[in-house]
Amino acid sequence: MQDFEAQASLQVADSRVVSAALAQIEPSYPRKGLVLGIMAIVAFGAGVGGALLREFSIGGFTSEDQVSAVLNVPLASVTPDQAGSEVEKPHGRGLSDTIISAPLSV
């Protein structure tokens, strides 16, 4: 029993220092080049996706030049955009009143 207690109290080192630790030349995490590369691809994809979404969500022709370029015919007339004004007047008919009140305007 005494031998067992003597062996139990005796501590033997299981590890040893092979060489001193050295500071790293560059950090192992985060990898800046990899993160910047992935984010550049994500930003490019988001930009192209946003451009496609805008292109397909606007719809229709947005300018006189676009009509002439796509249809290859001269433009006969332009209807003014009434978005900012009172399109539906309580006592009027909106665009028709504008055409009647100023027949030679754009």
mmCIF file of C-alpha atoms in Angstrom:
data_model
loop_
_atom_site.group_PDB
_atom_site.id
_atom_site.type_symbol
_atom_site.label_atom_id
_atom_site.label_comp_id
_atom_site.label_asym_id
_atom_site.label_seq_id
_atom_site.Cartn_x
_atom_site.Cartn_y
_atom_site.Cartn_z
ATOM 1 C CA MET A 1 0.000 0.000 0.000
ATOM 2 C CA GLN A 2 2.886 2.340 0.792
ATOM 3 C CA ASP A 3 4.422 1.695 -2.629
ATOM 4 C CA PHE A 4 1.123 2.511 -4.302
ATOM 5 C CA GLU A 5 0.778 5.796 -2.400
ATOM 6 C CA ALA A 6 4.379 6.725 -3.237
ATOM 7 C CA GLN A 7 3.801 6.097 -6.932
ATOM 8 C CA ALA A 8 0.529 8.060 -6.861
ATOM 9 C CA SER A 9 2.214 11.119 -5.348
ATOM 10 C CA LEU A 10 5.089 10.969 -7.823
ATOM 11 C CA GLN A 11 4.337 13.200 -10.837
ATOM 12 C CA VAL A 12 5.920 12.476 -14.172
ATOM 13 C CA ALA A 13 5.773 15.116 -16.895
ATOM 14 C CA ASP A 14 3.920 13.848 -19.994
ATOM 15 C CA SER A 15 5.033 16.710 -22.223
ATOM 16 C CA ARG A 16 8.115 18.742 -22.934
ATOM 17 C CA VAL A 17 9.087 21.919 -24.821
ATOM 18 C CA VAL A 18 10.558 21.007 -28.210
ATOM 19 C CA SER A 19 11.166 24.584 -29.407
ATOM 20 C CA ALA A 20 10.157 28.068 -28.361
ATOM 21 C CA ALA A 21 6.999 29.556 -29.875
ATOM 22 C CA LEU A 22 7.508 32.110 -32.639
ATOM 23 C CA ALA A 23 5.218 34.954 -33.694
ATOM 24 C CA GLN A 24 3.426 34.382 -37.030
ATOM 25 C CA ILE A 25 4.395 36.431 -40.041
ATOM 26 C CA GLU A 26 0.778 36.865 -41.156
ATOM 27 C CA PRO A 27 -2.480 36.177 -39.324
ATOM 28 C CA SER A 28 -4.198 32.866 -40.007
ATOM 29 C CA TYR A 29 -7.691 34.286 -39.534
ATOM 30 C CA PRO A 30 -9.449 36.230 -41.043
ATOM 31 C CA ARG A 31 -8.036 35.804 -44.524
ATOM 32 C CA LYS A 32 -8.387 39.318 -45.899
ATOM 33 C CA GLY A 33 -7.722 38.403 -49.529
ATOM 34 C CA LEU A 34 -10.333 35.649 -49.525
ATOM 35 C CA VAL A 35 -12.931 37.810 -47.761
ATOM 36 C CA LEU A 36 -12.340 40.749 -50.139
ATOM 37 C CA GLY A 37 -12.547 38.458 -53.181
ATOM 38 C CA ILE A 38 -15.823 36.898 -52.070
ATOM 39 C CA MET A 39 -17.321 40.287 -51.206
ATOM 40 C CA ALA A 40 -16.283 41.683 -54.608
ATOM 41 C CA ILE A 41 -18.142 38.822 -56.308
ATOM 42 C CA VAL A 42 -21.186 39.361 -54.064
ATOM 43 C CA ALA A 43 -21.169 43.124 -54.744
ATOM 44 C CA PHE A 44 -20.881 42.552 -58.495
ATOM 45 C CA GLY A 45 -23.770 40.072 -58.387
ATOM 46 C CA ALA A 46 -25.916 42.455 -56.347
ATOM 47 C CA GLY A 47 -25.183 45.282 -58.784
ATOM 48 C CA VAL A 48 -26.066 43.205 -61.831
ATOM 49 C CA GLY A 49 -29.150 41.819 -60.076
ATOM 50 C CA GLY A 50 -30.310 45.321 -59.142
ATOM 51 C CA ALA A 51 -29.761 46.546 -62.691
ATOM 52 C CA LEU A 52 -31.753 43.643 -64.136
ATOM 53 C CA LEU A 53 -34.534 44.142 -61.594
ATOM 54 C CA ARG A 54 -34.732 47.834 -62.474
ATOM 55 C CA GLU A 55 -34.673 47.098 -66.194
ATOM 56 C CA PHE A 56 -37.507 44.586 -66.015
ATOM 57 C CA SER A 57 -39.615 46.367 -63.397
ATOM 58 C CA ILE A 58 -39.846 49.773 -65.125
ATOM 59 C CA GLY A 59 -41.363 48.401 -68.318
ATOM 60 C CA GLY A 60 -42.479 50.331 -71.373
ATOM 61 C CA PHE A 61 -40.671 53.119 -73.142
ATOM 62 C CA THR A 62 -39.194 55.891 -71.037
ATOM 63 C CA SER A 63 -38.001 58.375 -73.679
ATOM 64 C CA GLU A 64 -38.610 59.510 -77.238
ATOM 65 C CA ASP A 65 -35.169 58.324 -78.299
ATOM 66 C CA GLN A 66 -35.873 54.825 -76.970
ATOM 67 C CA VAL A 67 -39.079 54.587 -79.030
ATOM 68 C CA SER A 68 -37.283 55.653 -82.204
ATOM 69 C CA ALA A 69 -34.355 53.289 -81.591
ATOM 70 C CA VAL A 70 -36.461 50.196 -80.801
ATOM 71 C CA LEU A 71 -39.278 50.577 -83.318
ATOM 72 C CA ASN A 72 -37.261 52.202 -86.153
ATOM 73 C CA VAL A 73 -40.121 54.577 -86.939
ATOM 74 C CA PRO A 74 -40.349 58.330 -86.427
ATOM 75 C CA LEU A 75 -42.223 59.464 -83.338
ATOM 76 C CA ALA A 76 -45.615 61.034 -84.096
ATOM 77 C CA SER A 77 -46.660 62.389 -80.694
ATOM 78 C CA VAL A 78 -45.851 62.462 -76.996
ATOM 79 C CA THR A 79 -48.308 62.316 -74.094
ATOM 80 C CA PRO A 80 -47.100 64.350 -71.106
ATOM 81 C CA ASP A 81 -46.460 62.629 -67.798
ATOM 82 C CA GLN A 82 -49.166 63.655 -65.322
ATOM 83 C CA ALA A 83 -47.656 61.869 -62.305
ATOM 84 C CA GLY A 84 -46.967 64.964 -60.193
ATOM 85 C CA SER A 85 -50.182 66.841 -60.962
ATOM 86 C CA GLU A 86 -53.804 66.222 -60.138
ATOM 87 C CA VAL A 87 -54.617 63.530 -62.688
ATOM 88 C CA GLU A 88 -58.086 62.835 -61.350
ATOM 89 C CA LYS A 89 -59.645 66.176 -60.560
ATOM 90 C CA PRO A 90 -62.889 66.107 -58.624
ATOM 91 C CA HIS A 91 -64.780 68.077 -61.286
ATOM 92 C CA GLY A 92 -62.558 67.479 -64.375
ATOM 93 C CA ARG A 93 -61.361 64.625 -66.513
ATOM 94 C CA GLY A 94 -57.583 64.948 -65.971
ATOM 95 C CA LEU A 95 -55.479 64.539 -69.126
ATOM 96 C CA SER A 96 -58.353 65.347 -71.468
ATOM 97 C CA ASP A 97 -58.766 68.771 -69.799
ATOM 98 C CA THR A 98 -55.054 69.439 -70.300
ATOM 99 C CA ILE A 99 -55.288 68.588 -74.012
ATOM 100 C CA ILE A 100 -58.354 70.797 -74.476
ATOM 101 C CA SER A 101 -56.899 73.750 -72.534
ATOM 102 C CA ALA A 102 -53.514 73.675 -74.356
ATOM 103 C CA PRO A 103 -53.951 71.874 -77.708
ATOM 104 C CA LEU A 104 -50.591 72.928 -79.186
ATOM 105 C CA SER A 105 -48.483 71.937 -76.170
ATOM 106 C CA VAL A 106 -46.321 68.847 -76.049
#
